[in-house]
Coordinates of C-alpha atoms in Angstrom, one line a residue:
Chain A
M1 CA 208.0 227.4 -4.7
A2 CA 205.7 230.2 -6.3
Q3 CA 206.1 233.9 -5.4
A4 CA 204.3 234.7 -2.3
G5 CA 202.3 238.3 -2.1
E6 CA 200.3 240.5 -3.9
G7 CA 199.5 239.5 -7.7
Q8 CA 199.8 242.3 -10.3
R9 CA 197.8 245.7 -10.1
G10 CA 197.1 244.7 -6.4
G11 CA 194.6 241.6 -6.6
P12 CA 194.6 237.8 -4.8
A13 CA 198.2 235.8 -5.8
G14 CA 195.6 233.5 -6.8
R15 CA 191.9 232.2 -5.7
I16 CA 191.6 228.9 -4.3
A17 CA 188.6 227.2 -3.1
I18 CA 188.9 224.2 -0.2
V19 CA 185.7 222.2 0.2
G20 CA 185.6 220.5 3.7
A21 CA 186.8 223.1 6.6
G22 CA 187.6 219.9 8.7
P23 CA 191.1 219.6 9.8
A24 CA 192.5 218.9 6.5
G25 CA 190.9 221.8 4.7
C26 CA 191.9 223.9 7.2
Y27 CA 195.6 222.4 7.5
L28 CA 195.8 223.3 4.0
A29 CA 194.5 226.9 4.0
Q30 CA 197.1 227.4 7.1
A31 CA 200.1 226.3 4.9
L32 CA 199.2 228.1 1.5
L33 CA 198.0 231.2 3.6
R34 CA 201.8 231.0 5.5
A35 CA 203.2 230.5 1.9
A36 CA 201.5 232.9 0.2
P37 CA 199.4 235.4 2.2
G38 CA 197.8 237.6 -0.9
L39 CA 196.4 234.5 -1.7
E40 CA 192.3 234.3 -2.1
V41 CA 191.5 231.1 0.1
N42 CA 187.5 230.2 0.3
L43 CA 186.7 227.6 2.6
I44 CA 183.3 225.6 1.9
D45 CA 181.2 223.5 4.1
A46 CA 178.1 221.7 3.8
L47 CA 177.2 222.4 7.6
P48 CA 176.9 226.0 8.7
V49 CA 179.7 225.3 11.3
P50 CA 183.6 224.6 10.7
F51 CA 185.8 222.3 11.4
G52 CA 184.5 218.5 10.2
L53 CA 186.1 216.2 12.3
L54 CA 187.1 217.8 15.2
R55 CA 184.0 219.3 16.2
Y56 CA 181.9 215.8 15.1
G57 CA 184.5 213.0 15.2
V58 CA 186.9 213.9 17.6
A59 CA 185.1 212.6 21.1
P60 CA 183.9 214.8 23.4
D61 CA 185.9 214.2 26.4
H62 CA 189.2 214.6 24.3
Q63 CA 189.2 218.0 24.6
G64 CA 192.9 218.3 24.4
T65 CA 192.7 216.8 21.1
K66 CA 190.1 219.6 19.4
A67 CA 192.7 222.4 20.9
V68 CA 194.4 222.5 16.9
T69 CA 191.0 224.4 16.5
R70 CA 192.4 227.4 18.1
Q71 CA 195.0 227.8 15.0
F72 CA 192.4 227.4 12.5
E73 CA 190.3 230.3 14.1
R74 CA 193.6 232.6 13.3
L75 CA 193.2 231.2 9.7
F76 CA 189.8 233.3 9.3
D77 CA 190.6 235.6 11.9
R78 CA 193.9 236.4 10.9
Q79 CA 195.4 235.0 8.3
G80 CA 192.3 236.2 6.3
A81 CA 191.0 233.0 5.2
R82 CA 187.0 233.2 4.3
F83 CA 184.6 230.4 5.6
F84 CA 181.5 229.8 3.5
G85 CA 179.2 227.4 5.7
N86 CA 176.3 225.4 4.3
V87 CA 177.0 225.2 1.0
T88 CA 176.4 221.7 -0.2
V89 CA 178.7 221.8 -3.6
G90 CA 177.0 219.6 -6.1
R91 CA 173.8 221.4 -5.0
D92 CA 174.3 224.4 -4.0
I93 CA 176.7 225.1 -6.2
A94 CA 178.6 222.9 -9.0
L95 CA 181.9 221.6 -8.9
D96 CA 182.3 222.8 -12.6
T97 CA 181.3 226.3 -11.2
L98 CA 183.8 226.2 -8.4
R99 CA 186.6 225.1 -10.7
A100 CA 185.8 227.8 -13.3
S101 CA 185.8 230.5 -10.8
H102 CA 188.9 229.7 -9.0
D103 CA 192.6 228.7 -10.0
A104 CA 192.6 225.3 -8.1
V105 CA 189.9 223.6 -6.0
V106 CA 190.5 221.2 -3.3
L107 CA 188.4 218.6 -2.4
A108 CA 189.0 217.8 1.3
A109 CA 185.6 216.5 2.4
G110 CA 186.8 213.8 4.3
L111 CA 184.8 210.5 4.7
A112 CA 181.3 210.1 6.2
G113 CA 180.5 206.7 5.6
D114 CA 180.9 203.3 7.9
R115 CA 182.5 200.4 6.2
R116 CA 180.0 197.1 6.0
L117 CA 180.7 194.1 8.1
G118 CA 180.1 192.8 4.5
I119 CA 178.9 189.4 6.4
P120 CA 175.1 188.0 6.1
G121 CA 172.8 189.9 8.7
D122 CA 174.8 193.1 8.5
D123 CA 171.8 195.3 7.8
L124 CA 169.6 194.0 10.1
P125 CA 168.5 196.7 12.9
G126 CA 170.9 196.8 15.6
V127 CA 174.0 196.5 13.4
I128 CA 174.9 200.7 13.4
G129 CA 178.1 201.9 12.3
A130 CA 180.2 204.1 14.6
G131 CA 180.6 207.3 12.5
R132 CA 177.1 206.9 12.4
L133 CA 176.7 206.6 16.3
T134 CA 179.8 208.7 16.8
R135 CA 177.3 211.8 14.8
A136 CA 174.4 210.7 17.0
I137 CA 176.4 211.6 20.1
L138 CA 178.0 214.7 19.2
E139 CA 174.7 216.0 18.0
H140 CA 175.8 216.6 14.0
P141 CA 172.6 218.1 13.1
D142 CA 172.0 215.5 10.0
A143 CA 172.8 212.8 12.5
D144 CA 170.2 210.0 13.0
P145 CA 168.2 209.4 16.3
L146 CA 170.1 208.1 19.0
P147 CA 169.5 204.2 18.8
D148 CA 168.8 201.5 21.7
L149 CA 171.9 199.6 22.4
G150 CA 170.5 197.3 25.0
P151 CA 171.9 195.6 27.9
A152 CA 175.0 194.5 26.2
P153 CA 176.2 195.8 22.8
L154 CA 179.1 194.8 21.4
I155 CA 181.9 196.7 19.4
I156 CA 183.6 195.1 16.7
G157 CA 187.1 196.9 15.6
N158 CA 190.4 197.4 17.3
G159 CA 191.3 200.9 16.3
N160 CA 191.3 204.3 18.5
V161 CA 187.5 204.6 16.9
A162 CA 186.2 201.7 18.6
I163 CA 188.4 202.8 22.0
D164 CA 186.5 206.1 22.0
I165 CA 182.8 204.6 21.5
L166 CA 183.7 201.5 24.4
R167 CA 185.3 204.7 26.9
L168 CA 181.9 207.3 26.5
L169 CA 179.2 203.7 26.6
S170 CA 181.4 203.5 29.8
K171 CA 182.1 206.7 31.7
T172 CA 179.4 208.0 34.5
P173 CA 177.9 211.2 34.1
E174 CA 180.6 212.9 36.6
E175 CA 183.5 211.5 34.3
F176 CA 182.5 214.2 31.4
A177 CA 183.1 217.2 33.8
G178 CA 185.1 219.1 31.4
S179 CA 183.9 218.0 27.8
D180 CA 181.2 219.2 25.3
L181 CA 179.0 216.3 25.7
G182 CA 175.2 217.6 25.0
S183 CA 172.6 217.1 28.1
A184 CA 170.4 215.0 25.0
P185 CA 173.2 212.5 24.7
G186 CA 174.1 212.9 28.4
R187 CA 170.7 211.8 29.5
W188 CA 171.2 208.8 27.1
L189 CA 174.3 207.3 28.1
A190 CA 173.5 207.7 31.9
E191 CA 170.0 206.0 31.6
G192 CA 171.1 203.4 28.6
G193 CA 171.6 200.3 31.1
I194 CA 174.3 198.9 30.0
G195 CA 175.2 196.1 31.9
A196 CA 178.4 194.4 29.4
I197 CA 180.1 195.7 26.7
T198 CA 182.1 193.2 24.6
V199 CA 184.8 194.3 22.4
I200 CA 186.2 192.2 19.4
G201 CA 189.0 192.6 17.3
R202 CA 189.6 190.0 13.7
A203 CA 193.6 190.6 14.5
P204 CA 195.3 188.9 17.4
A205 CA 196.0 192.0 20.2
G206 CA 199.6 192.9 19.0
R207 CA 198.1 193.7 15.7
A208 CA 195.2 195.9 17.1
R209 CA 195.2 199.2 15.7
F210 CA 194.7 201.5 18.9
D211 CA 197.1 203.6 20.6
P212 CA 198.6 202.1 23.8
A213 CA 197.8 205.5 25.3
M214 CA 193.9 205.2 24.5
I215 CA 193.9 201.7 26.3
R216 CA 195.8 202.5 29.4
E217 CA 193.3 205.8 29.4
L218 CA 190.5 202.9 30.0
G219 CA 192.2 202.4 33.6
R220 CA 190.5 205.3 34.8
L221 CA 187.2 204.6 34.2
S222 CA 185.2 204.4 37.5
A223 CA 182.4 202.4 36.7
V224 CA 183.7 198.8 35.3
R225 CA 185.3 196.1 35.5
I226 CA 187.7 195.0 32.3
S227 CA 189.0 191.3 31.4
V228 CA 191.1 190.9 28.7
G229 CA 190.8 187.6 27.1
D230 CA 193.2 185.5 25.2
R231 CA 195.9 187.8 23.1
G232 CA 195.8 185.7 20.1
G233 CA 199.8 185.6 20.1
D234 CA 202.8 187.0 21.4
A235 CA 204.9 190.2 20.8
D236 CA 206.2 190.5 17.7
G237 CA 207.9 193.4 17.7
P238 CA 208.2 196.9 20.2
E239 CA 204.7 198.6 18.9
A240 CA 203.2 194.9 19.7
A241 CA 204.9 194.8 23.4
A242 CA 203.7 198.5 23.5
R243 CA 199.9 197.4 23.1
L244 CA 199.9 194.4 25.1
A245 CA 201.5 196.1 28.1
A246 CA 198.8 198.3 28.0
L247 CA 196.1 195.6 27.5
A248 CA 198.4 194.3 30.6
A249 CA 197.7 197.1 32.5
I250 CA 194.1 197.2 32.4
D251 CA 193.3 193.7 32.9
G252 CA 191.1 193.1 35.7
H253 CA 190.8 197.5 36.2
G254 CA 188.1 198.1 38.4
A255 CA 185.0 196.2 40.1
G256 CA 182.3 198.4 39.0
P257 CA 179.0 197.4 37.5
R258 CA 179.8 198.1 34.1
R259 CA 181.9 194.6 32.4
I260 CA 183.9 195.4 29.7
R261 CA 185.8 192.5 27.8
F262 CA 188.1 192.7 25.0
R263 CA 188.6 189.6 22.9
F264 CA 191.0 189.0 20.0
A265 CA 191.6 186.8 16.8
L266 CA 187.8 186.4 16.2
R267 CA 186.4 186.6 12.4
P268 CA 182.7 187.5 12.4
V269 CA 181.0 185.5 9.7
A270 CA 177.6 186.1 10.6
V271 CA 175.3 188.3 12.5
E272 CA 172.0 186.7 13.7
G273 CA 168.3 187.5 14.8
G274 CA 164.6 188.4 13.8
A275 CA 163.5 191.5 13.8
R276 CA 167.1 192.5 15.6
V277 CA 170.7 191.7 16.3
E278 CA 170.8 188.7 19.0
A279 CA 174.0 187.7 18.5
L280 CA 177.3 187.5 16.5
R281 CA 178.7 184.3 14.9
V282 CA 182.7 184.4 14.9
V283 CA 185.4 181.9 14.1
R284 CA 187.8 181.6 16.2
P285 CA 192.0 181.0 15.3
D286 CA 191.5 177.6 16.2
G287 CA 188.5 177.7 13.4
A288 CA 185.8 176.7 16.2
E289 CA 182.7 178.7 15.6
E290 CA 181.0 180.3 18.5
R291 CA 177.9 182.7 18.8
I292 CA 178.1 185.7 20.9
A293 CA 174.8 186.9 22.0
C294 CA 174.5 190.9 22.3
S295 CA 171.7 193.5 21.5
A296 CA 173.2 195.3 19.6
I297 CA 176.8 195.5 17.5
I298 CA 178.8 198.7 16.4
T299 CA 181.0 198.7 14.1
A300 CA 184.2 200.6 14.0
I301 CA 186.1 198.9 11.2
G302 CA 187.1 202.0 9.0
F303 CA 184.8 204.7 7.5
A304 CA 184.5 204.5 3.5
D305 CA 182.8 206.8 0.5
A306 CA 179.3 207.9 1.5
G307 CA 178.9 209.1 -2.1
L308 CA 179.6 212.5 -2.2
L309 CA 181.3 214.7 -4.7
G310 CA 181.9 211.3 -7.0
R311 CA 184.5 210.7 -4.8
D312 CA 185.0 207.4 -6.8
G313 CA 184.9 208.5 -10.4
L314 CA 187.4 211.6 -9.3
I315 CA 190.0 209.7 -7.3
G316 CA 190.1 206.6 -9.9
A317 CA 190.4 208.6 -12.7
A318 CA 193.6 210.5 -11.6
A319 CA 196.7 209.8 -13.1
D320 CA 198.6 210.4 -9.7
A321 CA 196.2 210.6 -7.3
E322 CA 198.9 210.1 -4.5
S323 CA 200.4 213.2 -5.6
G324 CA 196.8 214.8 -5.5
L325 CA 196.5 216.2 -8.4
I326 CA 192.9 214.5 -9.6
A327 CA 192.4 216.7 -12.5
P328 CA 193.8 219.9 -13.9
G329 CA 193.7 222.5 -11.3
L330 CA 191.6 220.3 -8.6
F331 CA 193.5 218.4 -6.0
A332 CA 192.6 216.1 -3.4
A333 CA 193.4 216.1 0.5
G334 CA 192.9 214.6 3.5
W335 CA 190.9 211.1 4.0
F336 CA 188.7 211.8 0.4
R337 CA 192.7 211.5 -1.4
R338 CA 194.0 208.7 0.4
G339 CA 191.2 206.9 2.2
P340 CA 190.4 206.5 5.5
R341 CA 193.9 206.7 7.6
G342 CA 195.8 208.6 9.1
T343 CA 195.7 211.0 12.1
I344 CA 195.4 215.0 12.1
P345 CA 199.2 216.0 12.3
D346 CA 199.0 213.2 9.4
A347 CA 196.8 216.0 7.8
R348 CA 199.3 218.8 8.7
A349 CA 202.2 217.2 7.0
E350 CA 200.4 216.2 4.3
A351 CA 198.9 219.4 3.8
Q352 CA 202.1 221.4 3.8
A353 CA 203.7 219.3 1.0
L354 CA 200.3 219.8 -1.6
A355 CA 200.5 223.6 -0.3
G356 CA 203.8 223.6 -2.0
R357 CA 202.4 221.4 -5.4
I358 CA 199.6 223.9 -5.8
L359 CA 201.4 227.0 -5.5
A360 CA 203.9 225.6 -7.4
A361 CA 201.8 225.1 -10.3
L362 CA 199.2 227.7 -9.9
A363 CA 199.1 230.2 -13.1
P364 CA 196.5 233.0 -11.6
D365 CA 193.8 234.2 -14.2
P366 CA 192.6 237.5 -12.6
G367 CA 189.5 237.2 -14.9
R368 CA 188.3 234.2 -12.1
A369 CA 185.7 235.4 -10.0
G370 CA 186.3 233.6 -7.1
A371 CA 184.1 234.0 -3.6
A372 CA 181.9 236.3 -5.5
A373 CA 180.1 232.9 -7.4
L374 CA 179.8 232.0 -4.1
A375 CA 178.3 235.3 -2.8
G376 CA 174.3 235.1 -4.3
L377 CA 173.9 231.5 -2.6
A378 CA 171.1 231.5 0.3
D379 CA 171.5 231.2 3.5
I380 CA 175.5 231.4 3.5
V381 CA 176.9 230.6 6.8
D382 CA 180.1 233.2 6.8
W383 CA 183.0 233.7 9.9
Q384 CA 181.2 236.4 11.8
G385 CA 178.1 233.8 11.6
W386 CA 179.8 230.5 12.8
R387 CA 181.1 233.2 15.4
R388 CA 177.8 234.4 16.5
I389 CA 176.9 230.5 17.3
D390 CA 180.3 229.7 18.8
A391 CA 179.7 232.4 20.8
R392 CA 176.0 231.3 21.8
E393 CA 177.3 227.8 22.6
R394 CA 180.0 228.7 25.0
A395 CA 177.4 231.1 27.0
A396 CA 175.2 228.6 27.4
A397 CA 177.2 225.5 28.5
P398 CA 176.8 224.5 32.3
P399 CA 179.2 224.4 34.9
D400 CA 180.8 221.3 34.0
R401 CA 180.6 221.6 29.9
V402 CA 182.7 223.6 27.8
R403 CA 180.2 224.5 25.4
A404 CA 176.5 223.1 24.8
K405 CA 176.2 222.6 21.0
I406 CA 173.8 223.9 19.0
P407 CA 172.1 220.5 17.3
T408 CA 170.1 221.8 14.6
R409 CA 170.7 223.3 11.1
G410 CA 167.4 225.8 12.2
E411 CA 169.1 226.4 15.0
M412 CA 172.3 227.2 14.2
L413 CA 171.3 229.2 10.5
R414 CA 168.9 231.2 12.8
I415 CA 171.7 232.2 15.5
A416 CA 174.5 233.0 12.4
R417 CA 172.0 235.4 10.7
E418 CA 171.2 237.7 14.3
R419 CA 173.1 241.2 14.2
E420 CA 175.5 241.0 17.1
N421 CA 174.0 244.2 18.1
A422 CA 170.4 244.3 17.9
S423 CA 169.7 247.4 19.1
Chain B
M1 CA 218.8 240.4 24.4
K2 CA 218.7 238.3 21.6
I3 CA 216.2 235.4 21.9
T4 CA 216.0 232.5 19.9
I5 CA 212.6 230.5 20.4
L6 CA 212.7 226.9 18.9
Y7 CA 209.7 225.4 18.5
G8 CA 209.0 221.4 18.2
T9 CA 205.6 220.5 17.2
E10 CA 203.4 217.5 15.9
T11 CA 200.0 219.5 15.3
G12 CA 201.4 223.4 15.1
N13 CA 200.0 224.1 18.0
A14 CA 203.6 224.6 19.8
E15 CA 204.2 226.9 16.5
M16 CA 201.7 228.5 17.4
L17 CA 202.7 229.4 20.7
A18 CA 205.7 230.2 20.0
E19 CA 205.1 232.9 17.2
D20 CA 202.9 234.1 20.4
I21 CA 205.6 234.5 22.5
T22 CA 207.6 235.9 19.4
A23 CA 205.2 239.0 18.8
S24 CA 205.1 239.1 23.1
L25 CA 209.0 239.4 23.6
S26 CA 209.8 241.2 20.2
A27 CA 209.1 244.8 22.0
E28 CA 211.9 245.1 24.0
H29 CA 213.8 242.4 22.6
E30 CA 215.5 240.8 19.2
V31 CA 213.9 238.2 18.4
E32 CA 213.8 234.9 15.9
C33 CA 211.6 232.1 15.5
R34 CA 212.2 229.0 14.2
N35 CA 211.4 225.5 13.8
L36 CA 213.6 222.8 15.8
S37 CA 213.9 220.9 12.6
E38 CA 215.9 224.1 11.0
M39 CA 218.2 223.9 14.3
D40 CA 222.2 223.0 13.5
P41 CA 223.1 222.0 16.8
R42 CA 226.1 223.4 16.5
A43 CA 225.4 226.6 15.5
F44 CA 224.1 227.5 19.3
D45 CA 225.5 231.0 20.3
P46 CA 226.0 231.9 23.6
A47 CA 225.5 235.2 23.2
R48 CA 221.8 234.2 22.5
F49 CA 219.0 232.8 25.2
Y50 CA 217.4 230.1 23.7
I51 CA 213.5 229.2 24.9
L52 CA 212.4 226.0 23.5
V53 CA 208.3 225.2 22.9
C54 CA 207.8 221.2 22.8
S55 CA 204.9 219.3 23.0
T56 CA 204.4 215.5 23.4
Y57 CA 202.9 212.8 21.1
G58 CA 202.0 209.0 20.7
E59 CA 204.2 207.4 23.8
G60 CA 205.8 210.3 25.1
E61 CA 207.8 210.6 22.5
L62 CA 209.2 213.8 21.1
P63 CA 207.1 215.7 18.4
A64 CA 207.5 215.3 15.0
S65 CA 209.8 218.4 14.3
A66 CA 212.0 217.8 17.3
R67 CA 212.7 214.4 16.2
P68 CA 215.8 215.7 13.3
F69 CA 217.3 217.9 15.8
A70 CA 217.4 215.0 18.8
E71 CA 219.3 213.4 16.1
A72 CA 221.7 215.4 14.9
V73 CA 222.4 216.7 18.5
A74 CA 223.0 212.7 19.3
A75 CA 225.4 212.8 16.0
A76 CA 227.4 216.1 16.3
R77 CA 227.6 215.5 20.4
P78 CA 228.0 219.7 20.5
D79 CA 229.3 221.3 23.8
L80 CA 226.3 223.2 25.0
S81 CA 228.1 224.2 28.5
A82 CA 228.1 228.3 27.2
I83 CA 224.5 227.7 26.0
H84 CA 221.5 229.0 28.3
F85 CA 218.1 227.9 27.6
A86 CA 214.1 227.7 29.1
I87 CA 211.5 225.2 28.1
F88 CA 208.1 225.3 27.8
G89 CA 205.9 222.4 27.4
L90 CA 202.5 221.5 26.0
G91 CA 200.6 218.0 27.0
D92 CA 197.5 216.5 27.6
S93 CA 196.4 215.3 30.9
E94 CA 193.8 213.0 29.2
Y95 CA 197.4 211.0 28.9
A96 CA 198.4 210.8 32.1
E97 CA 202.0 208.5 32.1
T98 CA 203.3 210.4 29.1
F99 CA 201.8 213.8 30.4
N100 CA 205.0 216.5 28.7
H101 CA 207.5 213.5 28.2
G102 CA 208.5 215.2 25.1
P103 CA 209.3 218.5 27.0
K104 CA 211.4 216.8 29.5
R105 CA 213.0 214.7 27.0
L106 CA 214.3 217.6 25.4
A107 CA 215.1 219.3 28.2
E108 CA 217.5 216.3 29.4
L109 CA 219.5 216.2 25.9
M110 CA 220.0 219.6 26.0
A111 CA 221.4 219.6 29.6
A112 CA 222.8 216.4 28.7
H113 CA 225.3 217.7 26.4
G114 CA 226.3 220.7 29.3
A115 CA 223.1 223.8 28.6
R116 CA 221.8 224.9 31.5
Q117 CA 218.5 225.6 32.4
V118 CA 217.0 228.9 33.0
G119 CA 213.7 228.9 35.6
E120 CA 211.3 226.0 35.8
R121 CA 209.8 224.0 32.9
I122 CA 206.6 224.3 32.9
A123 CA 203.5 222.9 31.4
H124 CA 200.2 223.8 29.7
D125 CA 197.6 221.1 29.9
A126 CA 195.3 221.3 26.5
S127 CA 192.9 219.6 28.8
G128 CA 192.9 222.0 31.5
G129 CA 190.9 225.2 31.9
D130 CA 193.5 228.0 30.9
L131 CA 195.2 229.1 27.6
A132 CA 198.3 228.1 26.6
E133 CA 199.7 231.7 26.5
D134 CA 198.4 233.1 29.6
L135 CA 200.8 230.4 31.3
A136 CA 203.9 231.2 28.4
L137 CA 203.4 234.5 28.3
P138 CA 204.3 235.6 32.0
W139 CA 206.6 232.8 32.0
A140 CA 208.8 233.7 29.3
E141 CA 209.0 237.3 31.2
A142 CA 210.1 235.7 34.1
V143 CA 213.2 233.8 32.2
V144 CA 214.0 236.3 29.7
A145 CA 214.5 238.4 33.0
A146 CA 216.4 235.5 34.7
A147 CA 218.6 234.9 31.7
R148 CA 219.4 238.8 31.4
E149 CA 221.6 237.9 34.9
R150 CA 222.8 234.8 33.7
L151 CA 224.1 236.5 30.3
G152 CA 225.5 239.4 31.7
E153 CA 225.2 243.2 29.8
A154 CA 227.0 241.7 26.4
A155 CA 223.8 240.1 25.8

């Protein structure tokens, strides 16, 4: 274990920059500051607002999952971590500059890209990645406009992300009470005119990736009719049995206008259409091909590197990326390190182990500038700036919402710059 | 009174609440706060009052840091008949079928080895409107008052 507390002559016990203020970065900062409260920990995010996936990935109707945000507020309010929002590493400050000014730098910027289908036609208009769609629904400031999904979208994927999208597209306006779904995406959902949603998985149902609890939750939707097609095989273990039981529990649920159909063990081979998507061609387990008509295709088959921070080169060149160390004084955490697998609690467990390794290797150099290297950058949003945005969003929430997100960078920056007392 | 707060956590939320309860009770009591994963089931002290804070994970299972404790209890089969405890749950009603099953399992485990529960097992709902500490701190005061009678002045 490294020694905790203040360094010599009252300076910090080391200066650490973490790139990405999502769950991986925040859990790491929390673990570092618990073990060594004298550290200077600077969390840098490309967005003006913190919390990454919790704000722009976790579904707006899963506020309980977002509750870990309260721990991270304490990180800044009480543990002394500093927030530098609206700073893009590689554009506003070079990674080398960051490394020269800190004893350790940790890349925890996540994976923002959608994995592509990799079949003919996967670039047709009307094929949209789940991450792209989620960012639009969750009002990410850099999101694309909300797309036209037509009356019969098809979702490819069998993980929790696919189920999140399915649930959001299926809910009535009343079912978003208590969420932080914004008014524009709320209108888009209410007026989308979706009549049928098909969910397609490559694997048999027993080997699907979703949590059974996510499936059971669908059994509370009021405006749907759910049918579960051929499961593609029997359960081969307790986890598979739990998935099949959850699917059995929702099969036949509801008599609402929106038809939801689950289908399994289908291999997509081509997206068909002219000016836009018209159908997905799949191969069934018996080898026969089938054409499934649809008005849009949402791919929820995993996330991929979006080319940020030269991840490929860094992770690829690391001797032991598994340890989190990718170069001297440079570490990686969360999905940025391990790829798009693992839950929020997994990020916490990883952070606790990685914090120990970082502190063990830390050789603080009092000559490093730390936060001062970031101080001159334009339009930084600090923690107080985020607090002003947060307060505004909470105050603006309609009665059946917990907040009304500010959807643009410009407005975020304007609010962050306001003096708390203008008088 | 001598109090030990034990938390079983997966995301850290139960740990944070345990720290809040510790801070709140420390003015008047001698309080220690520990992770359940570090609790030896043979080391329970009848002179102390135990407050358990526990979440639920996955399919209504115990959270990660409570699982090693549950395994240790099953292996050690300690006699906890002189031990008094209270338990507070953290859950999310979005997952209605398994809401607060983790703390329920933990309470049953303690009771199965003879430990005596003080007060009601109550639960905070992360999808509800209130903050966990607003529910837990008054509850903690109440169970500590009730425990004082049970444990007697010796504690």
